[in-house]
Coordinates of C-alpha atoms in Angstrom, one line a residue:
X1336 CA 16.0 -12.2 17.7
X1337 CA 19.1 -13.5 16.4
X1338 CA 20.6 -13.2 12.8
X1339 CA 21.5 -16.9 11.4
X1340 CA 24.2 -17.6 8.1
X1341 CA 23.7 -20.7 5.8
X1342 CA 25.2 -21.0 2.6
X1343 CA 23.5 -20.3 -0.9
X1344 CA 26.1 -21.2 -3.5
X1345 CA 28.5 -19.4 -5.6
X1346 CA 28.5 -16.6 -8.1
X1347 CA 31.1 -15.3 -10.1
X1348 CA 33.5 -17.7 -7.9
X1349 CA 32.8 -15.8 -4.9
X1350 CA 30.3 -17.2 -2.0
X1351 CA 27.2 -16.4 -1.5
X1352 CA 25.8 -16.4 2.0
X1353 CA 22.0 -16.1 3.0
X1354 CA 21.6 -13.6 6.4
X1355 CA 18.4 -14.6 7.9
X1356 CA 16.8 -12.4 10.7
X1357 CA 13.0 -13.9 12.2
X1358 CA 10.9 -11.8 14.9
X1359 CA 8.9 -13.1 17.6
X1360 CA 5.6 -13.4 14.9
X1361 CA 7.6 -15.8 13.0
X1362 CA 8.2 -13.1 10.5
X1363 CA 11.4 -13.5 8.5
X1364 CA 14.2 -11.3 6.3
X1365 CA 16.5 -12.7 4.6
X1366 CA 19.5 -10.9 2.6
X1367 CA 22.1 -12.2 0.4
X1368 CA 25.3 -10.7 0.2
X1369 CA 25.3 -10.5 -3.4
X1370 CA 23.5 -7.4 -4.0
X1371 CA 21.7 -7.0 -1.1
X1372 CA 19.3 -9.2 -2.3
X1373 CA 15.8 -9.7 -0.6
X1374 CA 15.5 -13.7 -0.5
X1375 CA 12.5 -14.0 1.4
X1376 CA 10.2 -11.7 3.3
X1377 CA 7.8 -14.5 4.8
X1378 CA 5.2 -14.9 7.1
X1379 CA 3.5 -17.6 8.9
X1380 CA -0.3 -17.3 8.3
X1381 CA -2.7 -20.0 8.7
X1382 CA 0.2 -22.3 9.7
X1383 CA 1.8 -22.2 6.3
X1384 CA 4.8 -20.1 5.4
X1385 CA 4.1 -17.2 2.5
X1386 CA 7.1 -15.6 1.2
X1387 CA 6.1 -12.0 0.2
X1388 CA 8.4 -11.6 -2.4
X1389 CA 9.4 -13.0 -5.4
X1390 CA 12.4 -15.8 -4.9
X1391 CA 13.8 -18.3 -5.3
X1392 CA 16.2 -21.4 -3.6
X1393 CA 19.1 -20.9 -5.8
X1394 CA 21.5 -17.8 -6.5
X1395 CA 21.2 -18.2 -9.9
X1396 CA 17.1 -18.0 -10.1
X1397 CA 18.2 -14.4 -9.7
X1398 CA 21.5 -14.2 -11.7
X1399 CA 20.3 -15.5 -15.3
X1400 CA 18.0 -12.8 -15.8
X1401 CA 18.2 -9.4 -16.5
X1402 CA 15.2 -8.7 -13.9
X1403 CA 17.3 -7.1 -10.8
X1404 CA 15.0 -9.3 -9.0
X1405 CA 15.4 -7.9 -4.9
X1406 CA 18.6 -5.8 -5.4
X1407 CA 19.9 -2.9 -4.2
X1408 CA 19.8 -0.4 -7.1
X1409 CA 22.3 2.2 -7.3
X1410 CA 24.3 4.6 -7.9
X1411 CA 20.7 6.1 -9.3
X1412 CA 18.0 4.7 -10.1
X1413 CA 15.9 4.5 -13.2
X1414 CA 17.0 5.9 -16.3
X1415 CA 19.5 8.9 -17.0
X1416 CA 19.2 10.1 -20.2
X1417 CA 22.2 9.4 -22.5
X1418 CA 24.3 8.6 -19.9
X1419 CA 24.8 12.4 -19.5
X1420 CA 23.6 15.3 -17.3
X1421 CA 25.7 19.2 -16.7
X1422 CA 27.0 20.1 -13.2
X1423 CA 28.2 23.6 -12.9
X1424 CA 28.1 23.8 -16.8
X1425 CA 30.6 20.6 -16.7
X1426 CA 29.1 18.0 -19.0
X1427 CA 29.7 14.5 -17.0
X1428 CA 29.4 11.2 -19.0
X1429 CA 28.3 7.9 -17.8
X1430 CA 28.5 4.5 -18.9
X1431 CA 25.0 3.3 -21.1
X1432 CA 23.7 0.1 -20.6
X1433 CA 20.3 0.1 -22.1
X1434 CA 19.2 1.4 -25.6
X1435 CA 22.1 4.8 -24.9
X1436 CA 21.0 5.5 -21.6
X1437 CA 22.6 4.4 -17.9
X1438 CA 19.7 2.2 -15.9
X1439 CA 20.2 1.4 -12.9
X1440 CA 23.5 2.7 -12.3
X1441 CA 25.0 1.2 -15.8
X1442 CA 26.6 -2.5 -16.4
X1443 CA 28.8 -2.1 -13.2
X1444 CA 26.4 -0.8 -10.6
X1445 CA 25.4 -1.7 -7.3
X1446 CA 23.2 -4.7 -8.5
X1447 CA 26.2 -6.4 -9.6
X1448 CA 28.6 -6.1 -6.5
X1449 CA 29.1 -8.4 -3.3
X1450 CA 29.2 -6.2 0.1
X1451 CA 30.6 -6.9 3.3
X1452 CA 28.1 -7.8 5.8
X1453 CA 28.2 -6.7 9.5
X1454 CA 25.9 -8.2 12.0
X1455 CA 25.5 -4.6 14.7
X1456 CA 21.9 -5.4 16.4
X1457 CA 20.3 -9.0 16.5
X1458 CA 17.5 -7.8 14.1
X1459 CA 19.8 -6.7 12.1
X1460 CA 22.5 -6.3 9.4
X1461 CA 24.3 -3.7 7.4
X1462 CA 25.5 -3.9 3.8
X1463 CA 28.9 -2.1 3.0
X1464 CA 30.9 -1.6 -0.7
X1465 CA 32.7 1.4 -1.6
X1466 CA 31.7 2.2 -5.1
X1467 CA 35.1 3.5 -6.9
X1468 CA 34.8 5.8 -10.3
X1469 CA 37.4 3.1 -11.9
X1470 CA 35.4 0.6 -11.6
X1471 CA 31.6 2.2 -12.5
X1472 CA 32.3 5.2 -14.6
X1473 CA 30.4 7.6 -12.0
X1474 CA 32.4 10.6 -10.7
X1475 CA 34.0 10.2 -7.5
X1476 CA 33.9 7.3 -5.0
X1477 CA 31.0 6.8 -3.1
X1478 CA 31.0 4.7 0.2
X1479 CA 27.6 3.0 0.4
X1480 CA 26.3 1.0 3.7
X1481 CA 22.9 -0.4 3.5
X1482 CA 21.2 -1.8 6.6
X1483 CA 18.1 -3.9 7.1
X1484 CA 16.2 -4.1 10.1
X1485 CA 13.2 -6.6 11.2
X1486 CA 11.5 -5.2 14.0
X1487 CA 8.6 -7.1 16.3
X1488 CA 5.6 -4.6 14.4
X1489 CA 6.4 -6.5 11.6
X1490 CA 8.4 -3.7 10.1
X1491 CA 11.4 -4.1 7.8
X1492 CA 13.5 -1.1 7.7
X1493 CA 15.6 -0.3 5.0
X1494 CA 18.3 2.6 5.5
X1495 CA 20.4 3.7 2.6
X1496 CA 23.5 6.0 3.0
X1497 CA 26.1 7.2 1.2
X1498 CA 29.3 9.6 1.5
X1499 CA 31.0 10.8 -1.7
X1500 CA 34.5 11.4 -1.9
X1501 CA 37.0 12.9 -4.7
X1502 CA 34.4 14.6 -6.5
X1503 CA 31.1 15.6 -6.7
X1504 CA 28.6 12.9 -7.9
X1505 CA 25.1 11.9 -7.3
X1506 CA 23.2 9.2 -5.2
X1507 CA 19.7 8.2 -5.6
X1508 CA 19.4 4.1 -4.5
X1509 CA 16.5 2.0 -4.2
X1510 CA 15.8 -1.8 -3.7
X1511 CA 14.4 -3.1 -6.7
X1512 CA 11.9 -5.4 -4.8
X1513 CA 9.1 -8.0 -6.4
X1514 CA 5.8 -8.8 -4.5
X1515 CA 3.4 -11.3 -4.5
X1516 CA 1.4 -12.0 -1.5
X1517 CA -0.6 -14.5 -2.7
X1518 CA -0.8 -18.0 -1.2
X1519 CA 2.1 -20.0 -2.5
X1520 CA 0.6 -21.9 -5.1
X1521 CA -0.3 -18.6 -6.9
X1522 CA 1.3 -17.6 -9.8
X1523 CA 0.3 -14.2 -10.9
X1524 CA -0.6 -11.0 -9.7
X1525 CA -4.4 -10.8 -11.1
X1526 CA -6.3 -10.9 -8.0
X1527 CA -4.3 -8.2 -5.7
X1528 CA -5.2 -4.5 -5.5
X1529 CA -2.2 -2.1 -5.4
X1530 CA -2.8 1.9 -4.1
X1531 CA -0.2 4.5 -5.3
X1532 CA -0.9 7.8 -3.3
X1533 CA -0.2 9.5 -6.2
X1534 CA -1.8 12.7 -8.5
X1535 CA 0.7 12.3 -11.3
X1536 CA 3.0 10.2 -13.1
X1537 CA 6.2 11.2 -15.4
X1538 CA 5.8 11.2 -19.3
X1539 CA 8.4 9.7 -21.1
X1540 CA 9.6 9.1 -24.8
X1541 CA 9.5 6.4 -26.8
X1542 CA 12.9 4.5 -24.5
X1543 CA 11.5 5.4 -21.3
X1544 CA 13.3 8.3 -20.3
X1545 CA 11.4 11.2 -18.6
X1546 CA 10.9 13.9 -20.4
X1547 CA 10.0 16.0 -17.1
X1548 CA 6.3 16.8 -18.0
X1549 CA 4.4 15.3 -15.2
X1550 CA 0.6 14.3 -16.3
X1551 CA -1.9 13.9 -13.5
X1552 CA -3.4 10.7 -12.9
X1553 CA -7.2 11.5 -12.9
X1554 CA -9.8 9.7 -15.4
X1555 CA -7.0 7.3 -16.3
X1556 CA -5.8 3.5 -15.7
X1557 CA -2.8 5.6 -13.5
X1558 CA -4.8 6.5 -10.7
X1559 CA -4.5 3.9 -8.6
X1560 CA -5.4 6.5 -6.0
X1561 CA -9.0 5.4 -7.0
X1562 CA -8.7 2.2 -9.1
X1563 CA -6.9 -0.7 -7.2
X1564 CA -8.0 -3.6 -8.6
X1565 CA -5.2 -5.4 -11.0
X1566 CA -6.5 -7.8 -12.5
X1567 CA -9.1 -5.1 -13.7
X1568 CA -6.3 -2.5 -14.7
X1569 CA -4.2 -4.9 -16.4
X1570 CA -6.8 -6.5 -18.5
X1571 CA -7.4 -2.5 -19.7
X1572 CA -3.8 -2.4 -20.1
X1573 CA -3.6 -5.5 -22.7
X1574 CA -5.6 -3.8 -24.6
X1575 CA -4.8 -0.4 -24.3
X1576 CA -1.1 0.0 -24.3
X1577 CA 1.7 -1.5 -25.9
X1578 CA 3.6 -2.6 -22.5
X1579 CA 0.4 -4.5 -21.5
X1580 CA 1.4 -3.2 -18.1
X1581 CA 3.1 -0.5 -15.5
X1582 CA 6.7 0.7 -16.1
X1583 CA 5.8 3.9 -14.8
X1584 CA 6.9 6.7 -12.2
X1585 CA 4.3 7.7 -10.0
X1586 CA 4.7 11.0 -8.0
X1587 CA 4.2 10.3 -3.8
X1588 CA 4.5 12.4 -1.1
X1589 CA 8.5 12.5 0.4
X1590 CA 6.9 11.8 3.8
X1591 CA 7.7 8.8 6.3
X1592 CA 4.2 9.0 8.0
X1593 CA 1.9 8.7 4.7
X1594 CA 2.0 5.7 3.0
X1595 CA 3.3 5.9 -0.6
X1596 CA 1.9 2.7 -2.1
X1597 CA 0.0 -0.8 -0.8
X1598 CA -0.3 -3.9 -1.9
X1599 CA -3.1 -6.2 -1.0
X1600 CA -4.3 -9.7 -2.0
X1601 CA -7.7 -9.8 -2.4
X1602 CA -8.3 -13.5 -1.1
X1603 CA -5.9 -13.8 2.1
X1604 CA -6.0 -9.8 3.1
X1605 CA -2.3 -9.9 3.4
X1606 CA -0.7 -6.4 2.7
X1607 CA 2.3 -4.3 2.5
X1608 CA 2.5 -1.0 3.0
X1609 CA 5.2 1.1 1.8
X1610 CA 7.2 4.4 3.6
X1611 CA 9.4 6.8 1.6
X1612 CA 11.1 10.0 2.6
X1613 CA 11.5 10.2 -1.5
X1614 CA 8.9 11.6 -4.0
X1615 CA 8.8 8.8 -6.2
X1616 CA 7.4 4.9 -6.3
X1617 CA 8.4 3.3 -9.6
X1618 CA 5.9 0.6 -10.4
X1619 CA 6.8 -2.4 -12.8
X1620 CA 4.1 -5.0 -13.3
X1621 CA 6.7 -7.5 -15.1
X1622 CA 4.4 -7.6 -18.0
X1623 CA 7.5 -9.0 -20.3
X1624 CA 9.1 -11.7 -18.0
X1625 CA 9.4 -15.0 -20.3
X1626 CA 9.8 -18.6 -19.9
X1627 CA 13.6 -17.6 -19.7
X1628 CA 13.5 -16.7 -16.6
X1629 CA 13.5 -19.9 -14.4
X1630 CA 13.8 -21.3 -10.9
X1631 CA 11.2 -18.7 -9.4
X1632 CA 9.1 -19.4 -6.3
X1633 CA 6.0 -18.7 -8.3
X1634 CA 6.7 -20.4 -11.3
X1635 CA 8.4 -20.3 -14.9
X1636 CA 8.8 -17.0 -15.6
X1637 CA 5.3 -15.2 -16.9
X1638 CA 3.7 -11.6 -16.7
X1639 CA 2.6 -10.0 -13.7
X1640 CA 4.1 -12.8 -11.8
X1641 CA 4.6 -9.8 -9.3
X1642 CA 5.1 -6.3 -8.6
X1643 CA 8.0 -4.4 -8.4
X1644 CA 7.8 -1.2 -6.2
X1645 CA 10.9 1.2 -6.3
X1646 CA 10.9 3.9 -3.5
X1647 CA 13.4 6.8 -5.0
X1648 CA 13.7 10.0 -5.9
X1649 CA 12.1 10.6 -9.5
X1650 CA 14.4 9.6 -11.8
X1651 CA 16.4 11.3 -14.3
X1652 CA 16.4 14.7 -12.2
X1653 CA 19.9 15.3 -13.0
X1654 CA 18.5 16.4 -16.1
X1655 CA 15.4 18.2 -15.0
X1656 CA 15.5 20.4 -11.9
X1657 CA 11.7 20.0 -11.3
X1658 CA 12.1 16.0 -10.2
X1659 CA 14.2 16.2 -7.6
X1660 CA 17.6 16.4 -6.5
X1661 CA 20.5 13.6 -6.5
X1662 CA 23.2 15.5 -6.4
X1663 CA 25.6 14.8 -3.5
X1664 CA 29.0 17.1 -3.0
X1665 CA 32.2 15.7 -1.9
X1666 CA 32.7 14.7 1.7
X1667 CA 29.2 15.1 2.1
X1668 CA 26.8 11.8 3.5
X1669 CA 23.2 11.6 2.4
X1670 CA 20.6 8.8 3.8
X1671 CA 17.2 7.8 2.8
X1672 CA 14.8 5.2 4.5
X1673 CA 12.4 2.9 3.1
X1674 CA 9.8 1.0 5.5
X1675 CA 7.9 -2.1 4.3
X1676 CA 5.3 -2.8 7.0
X1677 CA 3.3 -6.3 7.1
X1678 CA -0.7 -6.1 8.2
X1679 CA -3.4 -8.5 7.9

């Protein structure tokens, strides 16, 4: 294997450039160095490519929307609450981006930075910025490298670390990726089943923050333990919530050998399974993406045009102790892996 670099435009008058890694399959990753973007996760089946994720041909397919399409997620993420947690009985302060509260690490987080890119193995690449409090309102400076590895199992590795310095802060990344594996001419979602190992889910208020109550999945659309079906669950969701689909926080074991979650398509039997050493899949259905969002591999932007499946630590635990811990002190380096496996 060998990692190839081809040009994919500009962005905020810096270059973007595509890193494209295939394995003896014909299995292919390919990462932008704008946010670590996933452009493509494709496969050859039945002689035609399939390009497991949502994408698109042109950097700005996944700049002109607010959807964090593929991106690496960080500092934290999900929601925190306010912008605000204590630490030590210090009140720390963050910058809000969404209805008072910070998402996905606030208006400057990792979703919006170019990293250096180092090519170490040739199956694969690793991601580097230094996230400075100056620049994202977080406390302390935290060092962040990122690397992605295709491996001939059909395996794409995702490894995560970061080192604090200056002060304590917290670290709790994901990448915010899309799936579809449908063949390329379909647009939606409706005929794929998706399997959360999961007993419970976070309640949260009225603006999507937790409230740290976890409810357990059983007898409900949520337990997709049991229920797998999509286009069965989201047709009950139309009707039954306002959302017309998942935004939700599942509960999953923090365990590399059990899968969290799977996708499948129904049709082609293409499926993903997903590895955490977190306690937390996040699960967006995209049931409000618009006609605004354009140049998309599966169409004009419309709802459940795919998946989203965040592996992370359950989000706003720096203001409940019973979700988890982000906290990271200073000089010390944390790392979390996320596996995305291909089987048909």
């Amino acid at each position: 294997m060998t990692v190839t670099q081809t040009d994919f435009g500009q962005y905020a008058g810096q270059q973007v450039v595509k890193y494209t890694i295939e394995n003896q399959a014909g299995m292919r990753l390919s990462i932008l160095n704008f946010a670590g973007i996933i452009q493509e996760i494709s496969v050859l089946d039945d002689n035609q490519r399939v390009n497991l994720v949502l994408s698109s041909d042109d950097i700005t397919g996944f700049t002109a929307n607010g959807y964090n399409i593929n991106r690496i997620i960080g500092r934290t993420a999900g929601r925190i609450t306010k912008g605000q947690w204590y630490r030590d009985g210090e009140l720390i302060k963050v910058p809000t981006n969404e209805n008072g509260h910070t998402l996905h690490g606030g208006p400057n987080g990792l979703g919006q930075q170019f990293f250096m890119v180092k090519i170490k193995q040739p199956n694969e690449i690793t991601l580097t910025h230094t996230a400075y409090s100056e620049n994202d309102g977080f406390p302390g400076d935290l060092a962040v490298e990122v690397t992605y590895r295709l491996d001939d199992a059909n395996r794409v590795h995702i490894t995560m670390r970061g080192t604090q310095s200056g002060q304590p802060g917290v670290f709790n990344p994901t990448v915010h990726t899309y799936f579809n594996l449908a063949d390329p001419a379909k647009t939606d979602i409706l005929q794929q089943d998706l399997y959360v190992n999961s007993d419970g889910h976070l309640a949260v208020d009225e603006t999507k923050v937790p409230t740290g109550e976890i409810i357990e999945n059983a007898n409900s659309v949520f337990d997709l333990k049991k229920q797998h079906d999509l286009g069965q669950i989201l047709t009950q969701m139309q009707s039954e919530t306002n959302e017309g689909g998942f935004d939700d926080m599942f509960v999953v074991p923090s365990d590399l050998t059990q899968v969290a979650a799977r996708v499948t398509d129904q049709v082609s039997q293409r499926k993903i399974n997903i590895y955490s050493d977190r306690n937390a899949i996040v699960v967006f259905t995209a049931s409000q993406l618009d006609s605004s969002v354009e140049g998309l591999n599966r169409g004009v932007g419309h709802p459940y045009e795919a998946v989203a499946l965040e592996a992370q630590t359950l989000p706003d635990s720096e203001n409940h102790d019973n979700l988890g811990d982000v906290d990271i002190d200073v000089d010390e380096t944390k790392t979390y892996h996320i596996v995305y496996e291909y089987q048909k």
